[in-house]
Short mmCIF file of C-alpha atoms in Angstrom, two decimals:
data_model
loop_
_atom_site.label_atom_id
_atom_site.label_comp_id
_atom_site.label_asym_id
_atom_site.label_seq_id
_atom_site.Cartn_x
_atom_site.Cartn_y
_atom_site.Cartn_z
CA UNK W 195 -35.59 28.87 -28.33
CA UNK W 196 -34.64 25.26 -27.55
CA UNK W 197 -34.62 24.39 -31.21
CA UNK W 198 -32.26 27.22 -31.97
CA UNK W 199 -29.99 26.20 -29.10
CA UNK W 200 -30.00 22.58 -30.28
CA UNK W 201 -29.31 23.64 -33.85
CA UNK W 202 -26.40 25.88 -32.85
CA UNK W 203 -24.96 23.25 -30.52
CA UNK W 204 -25.30 20.57 -33.19
CA UNK W 205 -23.65 22.80 -35.78
CA UNK W 206 -20.76 23.59 -33.46
CA UNK W 207 -20.31 19.93 -32.49
CA UNK W 208 -20.48 18.82 -36.11
CA UNK W 209 -17.94 21.40 -37.22
CA UNK W 210 -15.60 20.43 -34.38
CA UNK W 211 -15.95 16.76 -35.27
CA UNK W 212 -15.12 17.46 -38.91
CA UNK W 213 -12.02 19.42 -37.96
CA UNK W 214 -10.84 16.78 -35.49
CA UNK W 215 -11.62 13.84 -37.74
CA UNK W 216 -10.06 15.38 -40.80
CA UNK W 217 -6.85 16.18 -38.92
CA UNK W 218 -3.76 17.53 -40.52
CA UNK W 219 -2.14 16.01 -43.62
CA UNK W 220 -0.05 13.04 -42.64
CA UNK W 221 -1.85 12.42 -39.37
CA UNK W 222 -1.92 8.73 -38.70
CA UNK W 223 -4.47 8.61 -35.90
CA UNK W 224 -8.12 9.50 -36.12
CA UNK W 225 -9.62 10.82 -32.94
CA UNK W 226 -13.17 9.82 -32.16
CA UNK W 227 -15.26 12.51 -30.56
CA UNK W 228 -18.09 11.47 -28.29
CA UNK W 229 -21.20 13.50 -28.91
CA UNK W 230 -24.44 13.29 -27.04
CA UNK W 231 -27.28 11.88 -29.11
CA UNK W 232 -29.26 14.46 -31.03
CA UNK W 233 -32.75 14.70 -29.60
CA UNK W 234 -35.42 16.17 -31.87
CA UNK W 235 -37.04 19.26 -30.37
CA UNK W 236 -40.20 18.50 -28.45
CA UNK W 237 -39.47 14.80 -28.00
CA UNK W 238 -38.82 12.94 -24.78
CA UNK W 239 -35.10 12.08 -24.48
CA UNK W 240 -35.98 9.17 -22.18
CA UNK W 241 -38.14 7.64 -24.92
CA UNK W 242 -35.19 7.27 -27.30
CA UNK W 243 -33.60 3.81 -27.53
CA UNK W 244 -30.63 3.51 -25.26
CA UNK W 245 -27.37 4.03 -27.07
CA UNK W 246 -25.02 1.15 -27.45
CA UNK W 247 -21.55 1.37 -26.05
CA UNK W 248 -19.67 4.27 -27.60
CA UNK W 249 -15.88 4.19 -27.89
CA UNK W 250 -14.10 7.42 -26.97
CA UNK W 251 -10.67 8.72 -27.77
CA UNK W 252 -9.75 8.90 -24.09
CA UNK W 253 -10.67 5.44 -22.91
CA UNK W 254 -12.74 2.28 -23.20
CA UNK W 255 -16.33 2.08 -24.36
CA UNK W 256 -18.82 3.80 -22.08
CA UNK W 257 -22.33 2.52 -21.63
CA UNK W 258 -25.29 4.85 -21.26
CA UNK W 259 -27.17 2.31 -19.19
CA UNK W 260 -27.77 3.29 -15.56
CA UNK W 261 -25.49 1.88 -12.93
CA UNK W 262 -26.96 -0.61 -10.46
CA UNK W 263 -27.37 2.03 -7.70
CA UNK W 264 -28.97 4.64 -9.96
CA UNK W 265 -32.39 5.89 -9.01
CA UNK W 266 -35.11 4.54 -11.27
CA UNK W 267 -38.70 5.57 -11.65
CA UNK W 268 -41.70 3.25 -11.42
CA UNK W 269 -41.57 2.98 -15.22
CA UNK W 270 -38.09 1.45 -14.95
CA UNK W 271 -36.24 4.23 -16.73
CA UNK W 272 -33.55 6.23 -15.01
CA UNK W 273 -34.22 9.95 -14.92
CA UNK W 274 -37.90 9.53 -15.67
CA UNK W 275 -38.74 11.67 -12.63
CA UNK W 276 -37.29 14.70 -14.36
CA UNK W 277 -39.83 17.04 -15.92
CA UNK W 278 -40.50 16.26 -19.53
CA UNK W 279 -40.92 18.86 -22.20
CA UNK W 280 -44.45 19.13 -23.46
CA UNK W 281 -44.99 17.22 -26.67
CA UNK W 282 -45.85 19.51 -29.56
CA UNK W 283 -49.46 19.45 -30.58
CA UNK W 284 -50.01 17.63 -33.86
CA UNK W 285 -50.31 20.12 -36.65
CA UNK W 286 -53.03 19.38 -39.10
CA UNK W 287 -53.59 22.44 -41.16
CA UNK W 288 -56.91 22.82 -42.83
CA UNK W 289 -56.81 22.59 -46.60
CA UNK W 290 -56.38 25.93 -48.27
CA UNK W 291 -59.63 27.28 -49.66
CA UNK W 292 -59.74 27.28 -53.42
CA UNK W 293 -60.38 30.41 -55.38
CA UNK W 294 -63.68 30.68 -57.16
CA UNK W 295 -65.19 33.36 -59.34
CA UNK W 296 -68.82 34.44 -59.27
CA UNK W 297 -70.39 36.90 -61.69
CA UNK W 298 -73.32 39.16 -61.01
CA UNK W 299 -76.03 39.71 -63.61
CA UNK W 300 -75.75 42.35 -66.28
CA UNK W 301 -77.37 45.56 -65.11
CA UNK W 302 -78.58 48.03 -67.72
CA UNK W 303 -78.35 51.69 -66.77
CA UNK W 304 -78.32 55.01 -68.62
CA UNK W 305 -74.71 54.67 -69.88
CA UNK W 306 -74.76 51.02 -70.91
CA UNK W 307 -74.67 47.58 -69.33
CA UNK W 308 -72.26 46.27 -66.73
CA UNK W 309 -71.78 43.29 -64.49
CA UNK W 310 -69.49 42.67 -61.55
CA UNK W 311 -67.27 39.64 -61.13
CA UNK W 312 -65.92 38.73 -57.67
CA UNK W 313 -63.21 36.24 -56.74
CA UNK W 314 -63.54 34.48 -53.40
CA UNK W 315 -61.15 32.48 -51.26
CA UNK W 316 -63.48 30.45 -49.09
CA UNK W 317 -66.14 33.02 -48.15
CA UNK W 318 -63.84 36.05 -48.30
CA UNK W 319 -63.89 38.35 -51.34
CA UNK W 320 -60.29 38.79 -52.55
CA UNK W 321 -60.90 40.63 -55.81
CA UNK W 322 -63.68 42.41 -57.69
CA UNK W 323 -63.93 43.91 -61.13
CA UNK W 324 -66.56 45.61 -63.23
CA UNK W 325 -67.08 44.11 -66.69
CA UNK W 326 -68.58 45.93 -69.66
CA UNK W 327 -68.13 49.46 -68.34
CA UNK W 328 -68.10 52.19 -70.99
CA UNK W 329 -64.59 53.04 -72.20
CA UNK W 330 -64.88 56.43 -73.86
CA UNK W 331 -66.25 59.89 -73.31
CA UNK W 332 -67.67 61.28 -70.09
CA UNK W 333 -69.20 57.92 -69.12
CA UNK W 334 -65.80 56.26 -69.63
CA UNK W 335 -64.27 58.69 -67.13
CA UNK W 336 -67.01 57.87 -64.61
CA UNK W 337 -66.47 54.16 -65.21
CA UNK W 338 -62.75 54.57 -64.56
CA UNK W 339 -63.49 56.37 -61.29
CA UNK W 340 -65.90 53.63 -60.17
CA UNK W 341 -63.49 50.88 -61.20
CA UNK W 342 -60.58 52.56 -59.36
CA UNK W 343 -62.62 53.01 -56.17
CA UNK W 344 -64.46 49.69 -55.96
CA UNK W 345 -62.45 47.10 -57.90
CA UNK W 346 -59.15 45.30 -57.45
CA UNK W 347 -57.54 43.46 -54.59
CA UNK W 348 -57.36 46.61 -52.48
CA UNK W 349 -60.61 48.26 -53.54
CA UNK W 350 -63.61 49.10 -51.39
CA UNK W 351 -65.33 45.79 -52.16
CA UNK W 352 -62.45 43.77 -50.69
CA UNK W 353 -62.08 46.11 -47.70
CA UNK W 354 -65.77 46.14 -46.80
CA UNK W 355 -66.70 42.62 -47.92
CA UNK W 356 -70.16 43.83 -48.91
CA UNK W 357 -72.10 45.88 -51.44
CA UNK W 358 -72.68 48.62 -48.85
CA UNK W 359 -70.32 51.01 -50.63
CA UNK W 360 -70.24 54.79 -50.76
CA UNK W 361 -71.37 56.28 -54.08
CA UNK W 362 -68.52 57.60 -56.23
CA UNK W 363 -68.83 61.35 -56.72
CA UNK W 364 -70.22 62.35 -60.16
CA UNK W 365 -70.86 58.67 -61.02
CA UNK W 366 -74.11 57.92 -59.23
CA UNK W 367 -75.75 55.87 -62.00
CA UNK W 368 -72.60 53.79 -62.61
CA UNK W 369 -72.08 53.30 -58.85
CA UNK W 370 -75.67 52.16 -58.34
CA UNK W 371 -75.47 49.68 -61.26
CA UNK W 372 -72.15 48.34 -59.94
CA UNK W 373 -73.54 47.88 -56.42
CA UNK W 374 -76.69 46.16 -57.73
CA UNK W 375 -74.67 43.61 -59.76
CA UNK W 376 -72.21 43.19 -56.87
CA UNK W 377 -74.98 42.40 -54.37
CA UNK W 378 -76.39 39.76 -56.72
CA UNK W 379 -72.90 38.21 -57.13
CA UNK W 380 -72.47 38.11 -53.33
CA UNK W 381 -75.90 36.49 -52.96
CA UNK W 382 -74.98 33.85 -55.59
CA UNK W 383 -71.73 33.12 -53.79
CA UNK W 384 -73.52 32.16 -50.57
#
């Protein structure tokens, strides 16, 4: 919220300064607009170096140094008794896990041979696909049903993160072979 307020205030002040400084055509004087120093969000304004004298359009240079009677804290800085905003915690994001692909063994079953390949991001399965599934005939239809149910980035393998999958109706042999290769791929990935 403070950042947004500072950004809006800075934008408004900057726009005003541009309008004032640009002036109208033929204007012979340039007005100087005094703006408070921009303080980055989350930093301590008292920790910033004290500004040098700043000339203003309405009078002589004004110093930001405290006057002799100003209240000072034990640290020697005026206004140091005021509550300070909490410093933001350093952000050190962990490196993004790299994608890796692990293949399960080829499993021979009554309609052919298949293997399952999984893609992992860290330890999480993000994709799975059956390789070598039959493409034609009745077994091709069963393979398509198994592939549609288990594989892909939104398939059952990704949702459940395991080989404990429900058997696809009318594709028991293909489902069992898929799950067997998948379990071996998961074991290899660990």
